[in-house]
Amino acid sequence: MFKLAQFKTANGMQNLLTAMLSLTLLLLVSCGKVDNSLPPIVNKKVIKAPLPDFTVFVDVKEKKSNFFEYLLPLVREENGHIRELRAAIFEIDSAYQVAGTLTTAQLHWIEKAADRYDITECDTYTDLCREALLRRIDVIPASLIMAQAANESAWGTSRFATEGNNLFGQWCFVEGCGLVPSQQTSGQHYEVRSFDTVHQSVRSYMMNINTHPSYKELRYIRQGQRLDNNQLTGIDLAPGLIHYSERGEAYIEEISKMIRFNRIQKYDAPPVAEESL
């Protein structure tokens, strides 16, 4: 048994920590807690591309084109990670159908995924758990994300976009968590959340759509499209945003028109290799 007194130097302490970490990982692997074939639940990659100054564009078409070109890689990164999670769910379920049970690592992964996505049906792994996982852990069509981002941020020029990297008008309720709006509805006390990067804003928005009770209808529309083997599109899922804005149906119609007018449905098609996920 080691004594800390034996490692007084910085290098010695570093060696001790390295040895302890290696031992911990070894024990976790032997217990089935670590499975490198399963993707991490949280996407560690963050694209740090700063928000361009979209006020410099005089030509409207050029401004819109640059806005979509900037946002698309961020959207694809997050949707790509979600597809990896869905692939893992299918892989785990296939193993369950064959063996009738799951390994400790697989159960641990399911537990973490359910916790991350606020899923309550996964106390044990069942068909109900699998359906709940796949209903919430799913991609959001790029056209829907980009149309909402353009609408909510005035094409990347709003104060909340330029000062807080927030393209979607997401709120927070802890003092200092964001920017205070110049006008608030009487009785409401909130801030518009600030993010370190626009990518984090995209990630937070997508998690909100995939977990918040207000967008339950959107998730069921999406699940129905999956069951019918239809490609997910922004226009099809837009009706699920009925609670995103106080404008209700008018907001849905505006988002749908933005998708059609700017012809961004083309961005909804996933990579060929990932079409079934």
Short mmCIF file of C-alpha atoms in Angstrom, two decimals:
data_model
loop_
_atom_site.label_atom_id
_atom_site.label_comp_id
_atom_site.label_asym_id
_atom_site.label_seq_id
_atom_site.Cartn_x
_atom_site.Cartn_y
_atom_site.Cartn_z
CA MET A 1 0.00 0.00 0.00
CA PHE A 2 1.40 3.38 -1.04
CA LYS A 3 1.83 6.28 1.35
CA LEU A 4 1.38 9.82 0.06
CA ALA A 5 4.57 10.84 1.90
CA GLN A 6 6.53 8.79 -0.59
CA PHE A 7 5.47 11.16 -3.42
CA LYS A 8 6.55 14.62 -2.37
CA THR A 9 7.68 15.84 -5.78
CA ALA A 10 5.32 17.07 -8.49
CA ASN A 11 6.42 14.25 -10.79
CA GLY A 12 5.91 11.72 -8.03
CA MET A 13 2.38 12.93 -7.37
CA GLN A 14 1.61 12.86 -11.08
CA ASN A 15 2.86 9.28 -11.27
CA LEU A 16 0.67 8.33 -8.33
CA LEU A 17 -2.42 9.88 -9.92
CA THR A 18 -1.67 8.16 -13.21
CA ALA A 19 -1.28 4.82 -11.47
CA MET A 20 -4.55 5.32 -9.56
CA LEU A 21 -6.41 6.23 -12.75
CA SER A 22 -5.04 3.21 -14.58
CA LEU A 23 -6.05 0.94 -11.71
CA THR A 24 -9.55 2.45 -11.64
CA LEU A 25 -10.02 1.91 -15.37
CA LEU A 26 -8.72 -1.64 -15.07
CA LEU A 27 -11.23 -2.38 -12.31
CA LEU A 28 -14.08 -0.81 -14.28
CA VAL A 29 -13.25 -2.83 -17.37
CA SER A 30 -13.05 -6.04 -15.36
CA CYS A 31 -16.48 -5.23 -13.87
CA GLY A 32 -17.99 -4.46 -17.26
CA LYS A 33 -18.41 -0.74 -16.51
CA VAL A 34 -16.43 0.53 -19.48
CA ASP A 35 -17.22 -0.40 -23.07
CA ASN A 36 -15.26 1.52 -25.67
CA SER A 37 -17.62 0.33 -28.41
CA LEU A 38 -20.39 2.53 -27.01
CA PRO A 39 -20.28 6.28 -27.76
CA PRO A 40 -20.13 8.82 -24.93
CA ILE A 41 -23.56 10.14 -23.95
CA VAL A 42 -22.40 13.77 -24.01
CA ASN A 43 -20.74 15.06 -27.15
CA LYS A 44 -17.33 16.33 -26.03
CA LYS A 45 -16.60 18.12 -29.31
CA VAL A 46 -17.36 21.84 -29.38
CA ILE A 47 -16.92 23.81 -32.60
CA LYS A 48 -15.62 27.23 -31.55
CA ALA A 49 -16.19 29.12 -34.80
CA PRO A 50 -17.21 32.65 -33.71
CA LEU A 51 -20.44 34.19 -34.95
CA PRO A 52 -19.68 36.25 -38.07
CA ASP A 53 -20.83 39.85 -38.33
CA PHE A 54 -23.89 39.41 -40.51
CA THR A 55 -24.63 43.15 -40.49
CA VAL A 56 -21.89 43.70 -43.06
CA PHE A 57 -23.84 41.97 -45.81
CA VAL A 58 -25.73 44.37 -48.07
CA ASP A 59 -27.09 41.68 -50.36
CA VAL A 60 -29.88 39.75 -48.58
CA LYS A 61 -29.30 36.52 -50.51
CA GLU A 62 -25.60 36.59 -49.67
CA LYS A 63 -26.39 37.21 -46.01
CA LYS A 64 -28.79 34.28 -45.84
CA SER A 65 -26.41 31.99 -47.70
CA ASN A 66 -23.57 32.80 -45.32
CA PHE A 67 -25.83 32.32 -42.29
CA PHE A 68 -26.83 28.82 -43.42
CA GLU A 69 -23.27 27.89 -44.39
CA TYR A 70 -22.05 28.96 -40.96
CA LEU A 71 -24.75 27.10 -39.03
CA LEU A 72 -24.92 23.85 -41.00
CA PRO A 73 -21.67 22.27 -39.69
CA LEU A 74 -22.80 22.91 -36.09
CA VAL A 75 -26.15 21.25 -36.77
CA ARG A 76 -24.56 18.29 -38.53
CA GLU A 77 -22.11 17.77 -35.68
CA GLU A 78 -24.90 17.47 -33.12
CA ASN A 79 -27.16 15.36 -35.32
CA GLY A 80 -24.20 13.12 -36.12
CA HIS A 81 -23.63 12.50 -32.43
CA ILE A 82 -27.30 11.74 -31.91
CA ARG A 83 -27.15 9.21 -34.73
CA GLU A 84 -24.24 7.55 -32.95
CA LEU A 85 -26.37 7.27 -29.81
CA ARG A 86 -29.26 5.77 -31.80
CA ALA A 87 -26.90 3.26 -33.40
CA ALA A 88 -25.77 2.24 -29.90
CA ILE A 89 -29.39 1.77 -28.79
CA PHE A 90 -30.06 -0.51 -31.78
CA GLU A 91 -26.85 -2.42 -31.06
CA ILE A 92 -27.76 -2.89 -27.39
CA ASP A 93 -31.30 -3.93 -28.25
CA SER A 94 -30.06 -6.48 -30.78
CA ALA A 95 -27.82 -7.98 -28.10
CA TYR A 96 -30.77 -8.07 -25.70
CA GLN A 97 -33.01 -9.83 -28.22
CA VAL A 98 -30.38 -12.56 -28.64
CA ALA A 99 -29.20 -13.00 -25.05
CA GLY A 100 -32.28 -11.92 -23.12
CA THR A 101 -30.07 -9.80 -20.88
CA LEU A 102 -27.52 -7.00 -21.06
CA THR A 103 -23.98 -6.64 -19.80
CA THR A 104 -23.20 -4.34 -16.91
CA ALA A 105 -21.62 -1.87 -19.34
CA GLN A 106 -24.69 -1.85 -21.57
CA LEU A 107 -27.03 -1.35 -18.62
CA HIS A 108 -24.83 1.46 -17.31
CA TRP A 109 -24.91 3.17 -20.72
CA ILE A 110 -28.71 2.90 -20.88
CA GLU A 111 -28.95 4.35 -17.38
CA LYS A 112 -26.77 7.33 -18.29
CA ALA A 113 -28.68 7.94 -21.54
CA ALA A 114 -32.02 7.83 -19.73
CA ASP A 115 -30.75 10.24 -17.09
CA ARG A 116 -29.36 12.65 -19.68
CA TYR A 117 -32.62 12.73 -21.63
CA ASP A 118 -34.97 12.74 -18.61
CA ILE A 119 -36.47 9.35 -19.45
CA THR A 120 -38.39 7.67 -16.63
CA GLU A 121 -39.31 4.40 -18.39
CA CYS A 122 -35.86 2.80 -18.08
CA ASP A 123 -35.69 1.49 -14.51
CA THR A 124 -35.29 -1.84 -16.29
CA TYR A 125 -34.58 -2.46 -19.94
CA THR A 126 -37.84 -3.25 -21.74
CA ASP A 127 -39.52 -2.51 -25.07
CA LEU A 128 -41.07 0.53 -23.38
CA CYS A 129 -37.60 1.76 -22.40
CA ARG A 130 -36.26 1.27 -25.93
CA GLU A 131 -39.19 3.16 -27.46
CA ALA A 132 -38.75 6.04 -24.99
CA LEU A 133 -35.02 6.24 -25.77
CA LEU A 134 -35.57 6.30 -29.51
CA ARG A 135 -38.39 8.83 -29.21
CA ARG A 136 -36.21 11.37 -27.41
CA ILE A 137 -32.76 10.56 -28.76
CA ASP A 138 -33.36 11.51 -32.36
CA VAL A 139 -32.18 14.06 -34.87
CA ILE A 140 -33.87 17.37 -35.59
CA PRO A 141 -34.11 18.28 -39.29
CA ALA A 142 -31.51 20.88 -40.23
CA SER A 143 -34.06 23.04 -42.03
CA LEU A 144 -36.14 23.40 -38.87
CA ILE A 145 -33.12 24.35 -36.76
CA MET A 146 -31.81 26.86 -39.27
CA ALA A 147 -35.20 28.47 -39.90
CA GLN A 148 -35.79 28.90 -36.17
CA ALA A 149 -32.28 30.25 -35.65
CA ALA A 150 -32.79 32.80 -38.43
CA ASN A 151 -36.19 33.77 -37.09
CA GLU A 152 -35.23 34.05 -33.42
CA SER A 153 -31.91 35.84 -33.98
CA ALA A 154 -32.84 38.13 -36.88
CA TRP A 155 -30.35 36.25 -39.05
CA GLY A 156 -27.63 36.34 -36.42
CA THR A 157 -27.83 40.08 -35.75
CA SER A 158 -29.89 40.29 -32.55
CA ARG A 159 -28.34 41.46 -29.30
CA PHE A 160 -28.78 38.01 -27.76
CA ALA A 161 -26.96 36.44 -30.71
CA THR A 162 -24.07 38.89 -30.94
CA GLU A 163 -23.51 39.30 -27.17
CA GLY A 164 -24.61 35.91 -25.87
CA ASN A 165 -24.19 33.48 -28.81
CA ASN A 166 -27.88 32.61 -28.35
CA LEU A 167 -29.60 32.05 -31.69
CA PHE A 168 -32.83 30.58 -30.31
CA GLY A 169 -33.98 32.96 -27.59
CA GLN A 170 -33.56 30.35 -24.86
CA TRP A 171 -34.37 31.57 -21.37
CA CYS A 172 -32.71 30.91 -18.01
CA PHE A 173 -33.88 31.80 -14.51
CA VAL A 174 -30.77 32.25 -12.38
CA GLU A 175 -29.50 35.79 -11.91
CA GLY A 176 -26.43 36.37 -14.07
CA CYS A 177 -27.05 33.38 -16.34
CA GLY A 178 -27.58 35.57 -19.38
CA LEU A 179 -28.70 38.91 -20.73
CA VAL A 180 -31.63 40.81 -19.25
CA PRO A 181 -34.24 41.69 -21.89
CA SER A 182 -35.06 45.37 -22.24
CA GLN A 183 -38.75 44.49 -21.92
CA GLN A 184 -40.37 41.66 -19.97
CA THR A 185 -43.96 40.60 -19.53
CA SER A 186 -45.34 41.71 -16.17
CA GLY A 187 -44.66 39.13 -13.47
CA GLN A 188 -41.93 37.34 -15.44
CA HIS A 189 -38.34 37.33 -14.27
CA TYR A 190 -35.89 35.68 -16.62
CA GLU A 191 -32.76 36.27 -18.64
CA VAL A 192 -31.87 35.21 -22.15
CA ARG A 193 -29.15 32.64 -21.66
CA SER A 194 -25.56 33.35 -22.68
CA PHE A 195 -23.30 30.70 -24.22
CA ASP A 196 -19.55 30.54 -24.70
CA THR A 197 -20.04 29.40 -28.29
CA VAL A 198 -22.84 29.27 -30.85
CA HIS A 199 -22.34 25.50 -31.01
CA GLN A 200 -23.33 25.27 -27.34
CA SER A 201 -26.45 27.25 -28.15
CA VAL A 202 -27.34 24.76 -30.90
CA ARG A 203 -26.69 21.84 -28.54
CA SER A 204 -28.83 23.34 -25.78
CA TYR A 205 -31.69 24.08 -28.20
CA MET A 206 -31.67 20.51 -29.52
CA MET A 207 -31.66 19.05 -26.01
CA ASN A 208 -34.57 21.34 -25.15
CA ILE A 209 -36.59 20.13 -28.14
CA ASN A 210 -35.78 16.51 -27.31
CA THR A 211 -36.64 16.66 -23.60
CA HIS A 212 -38.98 19.52 -22.66
CA PRO A 213 -42.65 18.59 -22.13
CA SER A 214 -43.72 21.48 -24.39
CA TYR A 215 -42.35 19.64 -27.43
CA LYS A 216 -43.79 16.21 -26.68
CA GLU A 217 -46.05 16.52 -29.73
CA LEU A 218 -43.06 17.14 -32.01
CA ARG A 219 -41.37 14.01 -30.68
CA TYR A 220 -44.47 11.89 -31.34
CA ILE A 221 -44.81 13.33 -34.86
CA ARG A 222 -41.16 12.40 -35.46
CA GLN A 223 -41.68 8.90 -34.07
CA GLY A 224 -44.66 8.44 -36.38
CA GLN A 225 -42.56 9.50 -39.36
CA ARG A 226 -39.96 6.94 -38.34
CA LEU A 227 -42.54 4.16 -38.09
CA ASP A 228 -43.78 5.03 -41.58
CA ASN A 229 -40.19 5.02 -42.90
CA ASN A 230 -40.46 8.64 -43.99
CA GLN A 231 -37.56 11.07 -44.17
CA LEU A 232 -37.72 13.55 -41.32
CA THR A 233 -38.32 17.07 -42.58
CA GLY A 234 -38.57 20.44 -40.92
CA ILE A 235 -41.97 21.18 -42.44
CA ASP A 236 -43.42 17.91 -41.14
CA LEU A 237 -42.14 18.53 -37.61
CA ALA A 238 -42.93 22.27 -37.46
CA PRO A 239 -46.46 21.73 -36.06
CA GLY A 240 -44.82 20.33 -32.92
CA LEU A 241 -43.53 23.84 -32.14
CA ILE A 242 -46.98 25.10 -31.18
CA HIS A 243 -45.71 26.03 -27.70
CA TYR A 244 -42.38 27.56 -28.78
CA SER A 245 -43.93 30.96 -29.31
CA GLU A 246 -46.95 32.77 -27.93
CA ARG A 247 -47.94 33.27 -31.57
CA GLY A 248 -48.84 29.58 -31.86
CA GLU A 249 -50.13 28.63 -35.32
CA ALA A 250 -48.86 31.88 -36.84
CA TYR A 251 -45.33 31.02 -35.67
CA ILE A 252 -45.55 27.52 -37.17
CA GLU A 253 -46.72 28.98 -40.47
CA GLU A 254 -43.89 31.52 -40.48
CA ILE A 255 -41.22 28.87 -39.83
CA SER A 256 -42.69 26.64 -42.55
CA LYS A 257 -42.69 29.53 -45.03
CA MET A 258 -39.06 30.32 -44.20
CA ILE A 259 -38.08 26.73 -44.93
CA ARG A 260 -39.90 26.73 -48.27
CA PHE A 261 -38.89 30.22 -49.39
CA ASN A 262 -35.20 29.68 -48.62
CA ARG A 263 -35.26 26.15 -50.07
CA ILE A 264 -33.42 24.62 -47.16
CA GLN A 265 -35.33 21.32 -47.15
CA LYS A 266 -32.35 19.93 -49.06
CA TYR A 267 -30.32 19.99 -45.85
CA ASP A 268 -32.70 17.55 -44.12
CA ALA A 269 -31.41 14.47 -45.92
CA PRO A 270 -28.90 12.60 -43.72
CA PRO A 271 -25.68 11.04 -45.01
CA VAL A 272 -26.50 7.92 -47.03
CA ALA A 273 -24.75 5.65 -44.54
CA GLU A 274 -26.90 6.99 -41.71
CA GLU A 275 -30.33 7.09 -43.37
CA SER A 276 -31.83 4.33 -41.20
CA LEU A 277 -30.73 5.82 -37.85
#
